[in-house]
Short mmCIF file of C-alpha atoms in Angstrom, two decimals:
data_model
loop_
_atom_site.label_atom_id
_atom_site.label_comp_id
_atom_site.label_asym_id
_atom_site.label_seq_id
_atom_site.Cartn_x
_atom_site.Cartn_y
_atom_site.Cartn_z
CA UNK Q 1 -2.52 -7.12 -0.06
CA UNK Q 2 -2.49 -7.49 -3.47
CA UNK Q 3 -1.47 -11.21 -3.41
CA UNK Q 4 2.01 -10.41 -1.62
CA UNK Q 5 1.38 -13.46 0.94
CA UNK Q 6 1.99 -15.86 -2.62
CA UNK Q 7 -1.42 -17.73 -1.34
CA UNK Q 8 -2.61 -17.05 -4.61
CA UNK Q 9 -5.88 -15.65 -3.51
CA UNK Q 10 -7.08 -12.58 -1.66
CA UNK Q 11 -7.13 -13.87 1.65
CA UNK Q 12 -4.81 -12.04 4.19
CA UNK Q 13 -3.26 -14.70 6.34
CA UNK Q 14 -2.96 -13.81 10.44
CA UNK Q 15 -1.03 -17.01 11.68
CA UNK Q 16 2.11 -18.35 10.42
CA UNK Q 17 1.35 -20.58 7.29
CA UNK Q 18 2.47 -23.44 5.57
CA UNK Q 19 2.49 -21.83 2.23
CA UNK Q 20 1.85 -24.57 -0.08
CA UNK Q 21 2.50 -22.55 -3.32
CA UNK Q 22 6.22 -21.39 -2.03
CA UNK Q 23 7.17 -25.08 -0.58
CA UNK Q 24 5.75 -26.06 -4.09
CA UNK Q 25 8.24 -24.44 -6.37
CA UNK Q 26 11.22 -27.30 -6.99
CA UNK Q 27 14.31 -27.56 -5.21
CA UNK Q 28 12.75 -25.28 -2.04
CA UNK Q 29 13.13 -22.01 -1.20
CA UNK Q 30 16.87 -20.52 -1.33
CA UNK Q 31 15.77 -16.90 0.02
CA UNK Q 32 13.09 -14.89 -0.27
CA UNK Q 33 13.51 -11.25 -1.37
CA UNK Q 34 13.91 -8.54 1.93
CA UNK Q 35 11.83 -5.40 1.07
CA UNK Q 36 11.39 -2.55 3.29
CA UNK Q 37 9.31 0.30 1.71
CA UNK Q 38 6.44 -1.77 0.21
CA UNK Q 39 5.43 -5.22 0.22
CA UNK Q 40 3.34 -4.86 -3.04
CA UNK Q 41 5.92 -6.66 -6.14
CA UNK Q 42 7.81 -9.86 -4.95
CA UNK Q 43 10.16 -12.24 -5.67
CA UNK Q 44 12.19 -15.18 -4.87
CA UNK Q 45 15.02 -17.89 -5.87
CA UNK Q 46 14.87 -21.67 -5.36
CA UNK Q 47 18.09 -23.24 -4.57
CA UNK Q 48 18.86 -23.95 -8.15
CA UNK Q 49 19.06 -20.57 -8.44
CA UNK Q 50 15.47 -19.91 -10.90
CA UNK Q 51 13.80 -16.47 -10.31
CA UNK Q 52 9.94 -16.16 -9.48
CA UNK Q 53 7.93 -13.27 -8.80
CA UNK Q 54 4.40 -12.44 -7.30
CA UNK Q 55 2.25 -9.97 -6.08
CA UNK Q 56 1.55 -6.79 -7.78
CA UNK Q 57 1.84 -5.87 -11.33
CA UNK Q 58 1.16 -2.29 -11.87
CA UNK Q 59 4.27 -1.22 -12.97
CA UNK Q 60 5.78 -4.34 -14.70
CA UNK Q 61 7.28 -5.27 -11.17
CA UNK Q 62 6.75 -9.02 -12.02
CA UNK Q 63 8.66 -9.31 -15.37
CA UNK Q 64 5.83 -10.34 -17.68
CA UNK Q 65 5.77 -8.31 -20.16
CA UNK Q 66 2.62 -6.25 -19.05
CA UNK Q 67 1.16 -4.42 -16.02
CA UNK Q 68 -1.72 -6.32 -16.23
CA UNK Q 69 -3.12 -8.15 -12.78
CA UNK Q 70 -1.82 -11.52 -11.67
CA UNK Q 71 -2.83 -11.18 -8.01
CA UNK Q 72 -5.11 -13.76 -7.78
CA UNK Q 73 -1.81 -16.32 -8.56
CA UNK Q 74 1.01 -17.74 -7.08
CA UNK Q 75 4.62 -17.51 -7.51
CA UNK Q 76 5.64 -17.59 -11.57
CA UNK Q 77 8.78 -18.09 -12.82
CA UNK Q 78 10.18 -15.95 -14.76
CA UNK Q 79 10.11 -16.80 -18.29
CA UNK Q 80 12.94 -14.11 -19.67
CA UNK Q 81 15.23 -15.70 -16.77
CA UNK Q 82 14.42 -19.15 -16.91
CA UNK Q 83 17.86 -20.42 -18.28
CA UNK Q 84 20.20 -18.19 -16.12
CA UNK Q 85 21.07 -19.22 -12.09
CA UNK Q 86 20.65 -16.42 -9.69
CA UNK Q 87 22.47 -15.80 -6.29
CA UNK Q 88 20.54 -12.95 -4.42
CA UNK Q 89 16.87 -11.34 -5.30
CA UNK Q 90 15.40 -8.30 -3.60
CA UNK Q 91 12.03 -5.96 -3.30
CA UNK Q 92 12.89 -2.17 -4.08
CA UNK Q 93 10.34 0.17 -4.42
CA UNK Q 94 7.94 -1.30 -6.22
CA UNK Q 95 10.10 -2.98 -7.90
CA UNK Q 96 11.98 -6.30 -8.41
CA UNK Q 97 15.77 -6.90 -8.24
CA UNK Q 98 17.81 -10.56 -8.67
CA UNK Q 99 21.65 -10.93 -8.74
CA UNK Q 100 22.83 -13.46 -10.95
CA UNK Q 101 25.98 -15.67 -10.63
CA UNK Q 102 27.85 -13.89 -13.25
CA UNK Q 103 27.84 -10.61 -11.21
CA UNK Q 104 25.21 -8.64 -13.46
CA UNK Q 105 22.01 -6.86 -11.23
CA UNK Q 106 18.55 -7.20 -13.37
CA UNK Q 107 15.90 -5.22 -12.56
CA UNK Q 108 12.02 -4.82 -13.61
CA UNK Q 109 9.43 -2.48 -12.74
CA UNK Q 110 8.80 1.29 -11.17
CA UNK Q 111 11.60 3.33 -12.31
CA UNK Q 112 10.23 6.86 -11.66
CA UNK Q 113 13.86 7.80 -9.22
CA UNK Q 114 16.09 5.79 -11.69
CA UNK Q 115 16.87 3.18 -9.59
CA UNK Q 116 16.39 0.22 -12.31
CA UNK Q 117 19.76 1.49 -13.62
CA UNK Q 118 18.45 1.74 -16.97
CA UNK Q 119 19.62 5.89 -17.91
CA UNK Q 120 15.93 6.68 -18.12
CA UNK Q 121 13.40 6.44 -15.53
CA UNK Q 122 10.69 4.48 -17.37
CA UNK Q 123 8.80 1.27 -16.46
CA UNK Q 124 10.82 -2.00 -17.35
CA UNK Q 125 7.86 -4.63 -17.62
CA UNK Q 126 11.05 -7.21 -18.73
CA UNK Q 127 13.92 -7.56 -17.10
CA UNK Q 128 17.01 -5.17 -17.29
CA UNK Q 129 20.70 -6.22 -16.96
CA UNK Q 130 22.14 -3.29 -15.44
CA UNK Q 131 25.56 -2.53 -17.38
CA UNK Q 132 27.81 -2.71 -13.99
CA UNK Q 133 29.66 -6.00 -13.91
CA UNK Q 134 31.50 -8.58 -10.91
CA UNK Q 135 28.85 -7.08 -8.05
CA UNK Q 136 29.25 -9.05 -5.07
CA UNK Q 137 25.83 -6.91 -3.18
CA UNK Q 138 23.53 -4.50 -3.68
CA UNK Q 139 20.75 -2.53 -2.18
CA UNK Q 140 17.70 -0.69 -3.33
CA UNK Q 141 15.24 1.50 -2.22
CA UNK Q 142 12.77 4.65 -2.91
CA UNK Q 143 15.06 6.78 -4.02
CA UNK Q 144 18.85 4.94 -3.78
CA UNK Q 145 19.99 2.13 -5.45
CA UNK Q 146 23.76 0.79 -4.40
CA UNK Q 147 26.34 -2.02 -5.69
CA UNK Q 148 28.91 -3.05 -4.32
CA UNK Q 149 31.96 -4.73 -6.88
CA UNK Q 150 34.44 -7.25 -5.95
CA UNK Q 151 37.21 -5.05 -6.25
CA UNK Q 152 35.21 -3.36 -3.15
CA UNK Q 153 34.30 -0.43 -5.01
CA UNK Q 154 30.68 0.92 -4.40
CA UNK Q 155 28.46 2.39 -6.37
CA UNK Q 156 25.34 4.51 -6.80
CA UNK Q 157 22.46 5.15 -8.79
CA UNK Q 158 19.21 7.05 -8.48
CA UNK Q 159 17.55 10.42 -7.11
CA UNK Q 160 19.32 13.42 -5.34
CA UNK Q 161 16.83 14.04 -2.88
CA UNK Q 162 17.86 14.88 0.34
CA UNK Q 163 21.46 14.11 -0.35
CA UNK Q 164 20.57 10.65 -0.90
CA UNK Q 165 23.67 10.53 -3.74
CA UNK Q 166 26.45 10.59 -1.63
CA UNK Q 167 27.71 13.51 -3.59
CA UNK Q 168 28.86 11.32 -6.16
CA UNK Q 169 26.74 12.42 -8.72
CA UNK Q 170 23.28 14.33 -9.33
CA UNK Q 171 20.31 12.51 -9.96
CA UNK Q 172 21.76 9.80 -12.50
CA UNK Q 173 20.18 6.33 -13.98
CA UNK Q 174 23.22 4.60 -14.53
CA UNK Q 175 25.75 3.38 -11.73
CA UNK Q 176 28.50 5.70 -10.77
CA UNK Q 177 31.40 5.34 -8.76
CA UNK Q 178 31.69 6.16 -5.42
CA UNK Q 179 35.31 7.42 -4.79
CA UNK Q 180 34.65 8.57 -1.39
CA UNK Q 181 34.53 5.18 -0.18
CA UNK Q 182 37.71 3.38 -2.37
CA UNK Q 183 40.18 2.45 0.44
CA UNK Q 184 37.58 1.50 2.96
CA UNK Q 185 36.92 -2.21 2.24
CA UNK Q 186 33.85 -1.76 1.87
CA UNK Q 187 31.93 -5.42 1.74
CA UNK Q 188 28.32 -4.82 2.56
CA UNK Q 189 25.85 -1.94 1.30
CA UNK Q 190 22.26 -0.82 2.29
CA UNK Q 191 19.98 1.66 1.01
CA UNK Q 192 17.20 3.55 2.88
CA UNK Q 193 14.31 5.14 1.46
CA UNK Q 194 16.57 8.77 0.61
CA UNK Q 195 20.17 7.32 2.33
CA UNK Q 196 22.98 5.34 1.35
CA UNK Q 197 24.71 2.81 3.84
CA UNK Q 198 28.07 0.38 3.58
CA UNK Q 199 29.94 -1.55 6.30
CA UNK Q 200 33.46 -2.25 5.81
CA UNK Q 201 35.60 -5.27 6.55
CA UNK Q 202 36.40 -3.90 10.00
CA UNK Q 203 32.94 -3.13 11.08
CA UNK Q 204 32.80 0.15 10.63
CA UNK Q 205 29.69 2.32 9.34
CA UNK Q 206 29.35 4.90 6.57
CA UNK Q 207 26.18 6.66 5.82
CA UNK Q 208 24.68 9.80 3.72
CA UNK Q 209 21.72 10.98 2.44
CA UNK Q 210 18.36 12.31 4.15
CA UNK Q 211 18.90 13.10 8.43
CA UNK Q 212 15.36 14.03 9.60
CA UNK Q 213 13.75 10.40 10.57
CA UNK Q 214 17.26 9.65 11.99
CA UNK Q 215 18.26 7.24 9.21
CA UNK Q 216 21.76 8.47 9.44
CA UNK Q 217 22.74 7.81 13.33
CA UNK Q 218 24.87 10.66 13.24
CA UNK Q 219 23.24 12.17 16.61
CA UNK Q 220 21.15 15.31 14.77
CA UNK Q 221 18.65 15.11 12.00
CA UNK Q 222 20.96 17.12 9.98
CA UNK Q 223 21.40 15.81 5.93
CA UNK Q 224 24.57 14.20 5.28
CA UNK Q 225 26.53 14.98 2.17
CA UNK Q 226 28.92 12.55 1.64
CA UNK Q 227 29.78 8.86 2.84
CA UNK Q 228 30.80 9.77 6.86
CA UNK Q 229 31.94 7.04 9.23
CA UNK Q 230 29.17 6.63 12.14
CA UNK Q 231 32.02 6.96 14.74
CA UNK Q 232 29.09 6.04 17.56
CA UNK Q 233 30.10 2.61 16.98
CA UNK Q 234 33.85 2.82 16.70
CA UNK Q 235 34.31 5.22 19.78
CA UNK Q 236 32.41 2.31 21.63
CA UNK Q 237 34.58 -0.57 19.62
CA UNK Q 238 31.31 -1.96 18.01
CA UNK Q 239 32.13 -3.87 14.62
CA UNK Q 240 28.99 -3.88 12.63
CA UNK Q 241 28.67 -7.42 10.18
CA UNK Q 242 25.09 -6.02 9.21
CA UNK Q 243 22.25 -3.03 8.93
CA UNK Q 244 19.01 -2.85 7.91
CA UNK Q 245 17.03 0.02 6.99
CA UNK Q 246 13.66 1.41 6.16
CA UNK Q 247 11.62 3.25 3.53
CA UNK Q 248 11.78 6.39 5.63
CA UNK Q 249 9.52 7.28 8.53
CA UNK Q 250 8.02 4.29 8.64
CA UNK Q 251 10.30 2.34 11.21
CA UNK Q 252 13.31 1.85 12.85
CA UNK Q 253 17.19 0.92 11.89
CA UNK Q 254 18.98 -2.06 12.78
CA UNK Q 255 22.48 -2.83 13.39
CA UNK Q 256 23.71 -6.31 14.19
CA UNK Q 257 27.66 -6.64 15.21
CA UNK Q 258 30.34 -9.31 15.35
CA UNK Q 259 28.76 -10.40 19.24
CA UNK Q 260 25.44 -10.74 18.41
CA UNK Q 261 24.39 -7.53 19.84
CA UNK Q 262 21.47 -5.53 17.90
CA UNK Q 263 20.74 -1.94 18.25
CA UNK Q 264 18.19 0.26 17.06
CA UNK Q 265 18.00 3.92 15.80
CA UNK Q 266 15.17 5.99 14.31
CA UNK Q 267 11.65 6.81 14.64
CA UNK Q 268 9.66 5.22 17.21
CA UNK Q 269 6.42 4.74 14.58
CA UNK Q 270 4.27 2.10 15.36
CA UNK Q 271 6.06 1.11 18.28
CA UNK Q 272 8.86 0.15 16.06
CA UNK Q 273 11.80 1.03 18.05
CA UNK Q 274 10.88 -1.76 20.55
CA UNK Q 275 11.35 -0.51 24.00
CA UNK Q 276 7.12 0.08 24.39
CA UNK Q 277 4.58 2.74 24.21
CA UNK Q 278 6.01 6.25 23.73
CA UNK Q 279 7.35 8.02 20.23
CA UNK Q 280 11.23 8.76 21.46
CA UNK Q 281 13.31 9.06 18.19
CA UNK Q 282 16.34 8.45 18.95
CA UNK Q 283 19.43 10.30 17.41
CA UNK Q 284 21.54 7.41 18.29
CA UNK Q 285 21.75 4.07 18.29
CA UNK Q 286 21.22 1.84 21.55
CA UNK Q 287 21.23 -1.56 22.73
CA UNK Q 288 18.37 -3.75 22.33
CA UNK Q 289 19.02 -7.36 22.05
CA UNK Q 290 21.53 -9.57 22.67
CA UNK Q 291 22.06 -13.27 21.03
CA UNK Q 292 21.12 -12.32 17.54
CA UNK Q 293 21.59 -14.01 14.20
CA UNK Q 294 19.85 -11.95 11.78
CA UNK Q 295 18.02 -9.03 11.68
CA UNK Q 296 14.77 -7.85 9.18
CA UNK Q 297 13.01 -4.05 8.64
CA UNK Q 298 10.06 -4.01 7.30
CA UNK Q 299 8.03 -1.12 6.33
CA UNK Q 300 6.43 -0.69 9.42
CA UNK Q 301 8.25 -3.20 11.87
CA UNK Q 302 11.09 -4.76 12.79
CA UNK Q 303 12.41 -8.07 13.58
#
């Protein structure tokens, strides 16, 4: 849809396909960016590190300068960026996101929740180095955007809907500190569509934000305020290295641990919770897999 598959034409793609405009790009594909709300603006880096972008363009997403409609092309590198080496990129909400190895975010696109970190919540059609330096990770999503420092200190940016802020802060376009979490080693963060997630050096879990598609796996579908530890995996001796989650009620969570073990929360939408037909939301998580190296949420899917 709207050129996301980088084919550079309109033609969806059912198989797995050698995608000869992605294997193109020089030096090969380093990663390509993880989105889970919408698959409509994306991006990659190539293992030197060089930013490109596809997809849609009506809100800048892509970096050019315009909203104007490059679907029927390939991957483009972006021009702004083309002399600076980048680390990480991601899909937000409509909306692109790329790390770069000086430890500034940029960001480009939809910025209608203030998650481009600009202090406003208009378009970028350029991209935006966020003023937070030394970020190690970050996260992004519909309504939360999250960073996480090298001096483990998180923080938060974005729309207070739902308690997605953490109770750091009202609705705010610039990062702000999360105190709630300083002293809890915090080294990995994740952002749902309306909830705010970070995994600490000992596995554990802390979430917030928006309870009623089970996002939080706090057992209700209560709102949480502020950072709480998910104590469903300690109490069982579970140490989390990763989570994914999704845009809202479109699919399920995943949580990966230190075994190999993945488990799954959430809504059971499309048959996204994996355990067959049925719509059981679960409040908490549960087994699914074993021998797992890496886990993906899409917007309405899981893998």
């Amino acid at each position: 849809h709207s050129g996301s598959n980088a084919m550079g034409n309109g033609t969806e793609v059912a198989l797995p396909t050698l995608n000869d405009n992605l294997n193109a790009l020089p030096s090969g594909i380093k990663q390509l960016g993880i989105y889970s709300n919408d698959y409509h603006a994306c991006c990659a880096i190539t293992n030197d590190g060089k930013l490109y972008t596809w997809g849609y363009n009506g809100h800048g997403q892509l970096g050019r300068g315009n909203g104007s409609d490059y679907t029927s092309q390939g991957p483009w590198l972006v021009d702004t960026q083309s002399s600076n080496t980048f680390t990480k990129c991601h899909c937000g909400y409509y909306a692109n996101f790329a790390l770069q190895d000086n430890g500034y975010i940029w960001s480009c696109g939809y910025n209608g929740q203030y998650t481009l970190g600009t202090g406003n919540n208009s378009d970028q059609h350029r991209f935006y180095r966020i003023n937070l330096p030394n970020v190690i990770d970050f996260s992004a999503n519909h309504d939360v955007a999250l960073a996480l420092t090298n001096e483990n200190k998180v923080y938060i940016w974005g729309t207070n809907n739902s308690d997605a802020m953490g109770g750091a802060t009202g609705t705010t376009g610039t990062p702000t500190h999360m105190t709630a979490l300083d002293g809890k080693n915090i080294v990995k963060v994740r952002a749902g569509g309306y909830s705010g997630h970070a995994i600490s050096s000992d596995g554990k879990l802390y979430s917030w934000g928006k309870g009623y598609y089970y996002a939080v796996p706090s057992g209700t579908n209560n709102n949480t305020s502020t950072p709480t530890e998910m104590t469903w995996f300690s109490r069982k001796s579970i140490k989390l290295v990763d989570a994914q989650f999704p845009y809202d009620d479109a699919a399920s969570c995943l949580g990966l641990d230190d075994q190999g073990n993945m488990y799954v929360w959430g809504v059971n939408d499309n048959g996204a919770i994996g355990v067959g037909p049925g719509d059981s939301s679960p409040g908490w998580p549960f087994l699914l897999k074993t021998n797992i190296a890496s886990i993906s949420v899409g917007r309405h899917s899981c893998g």
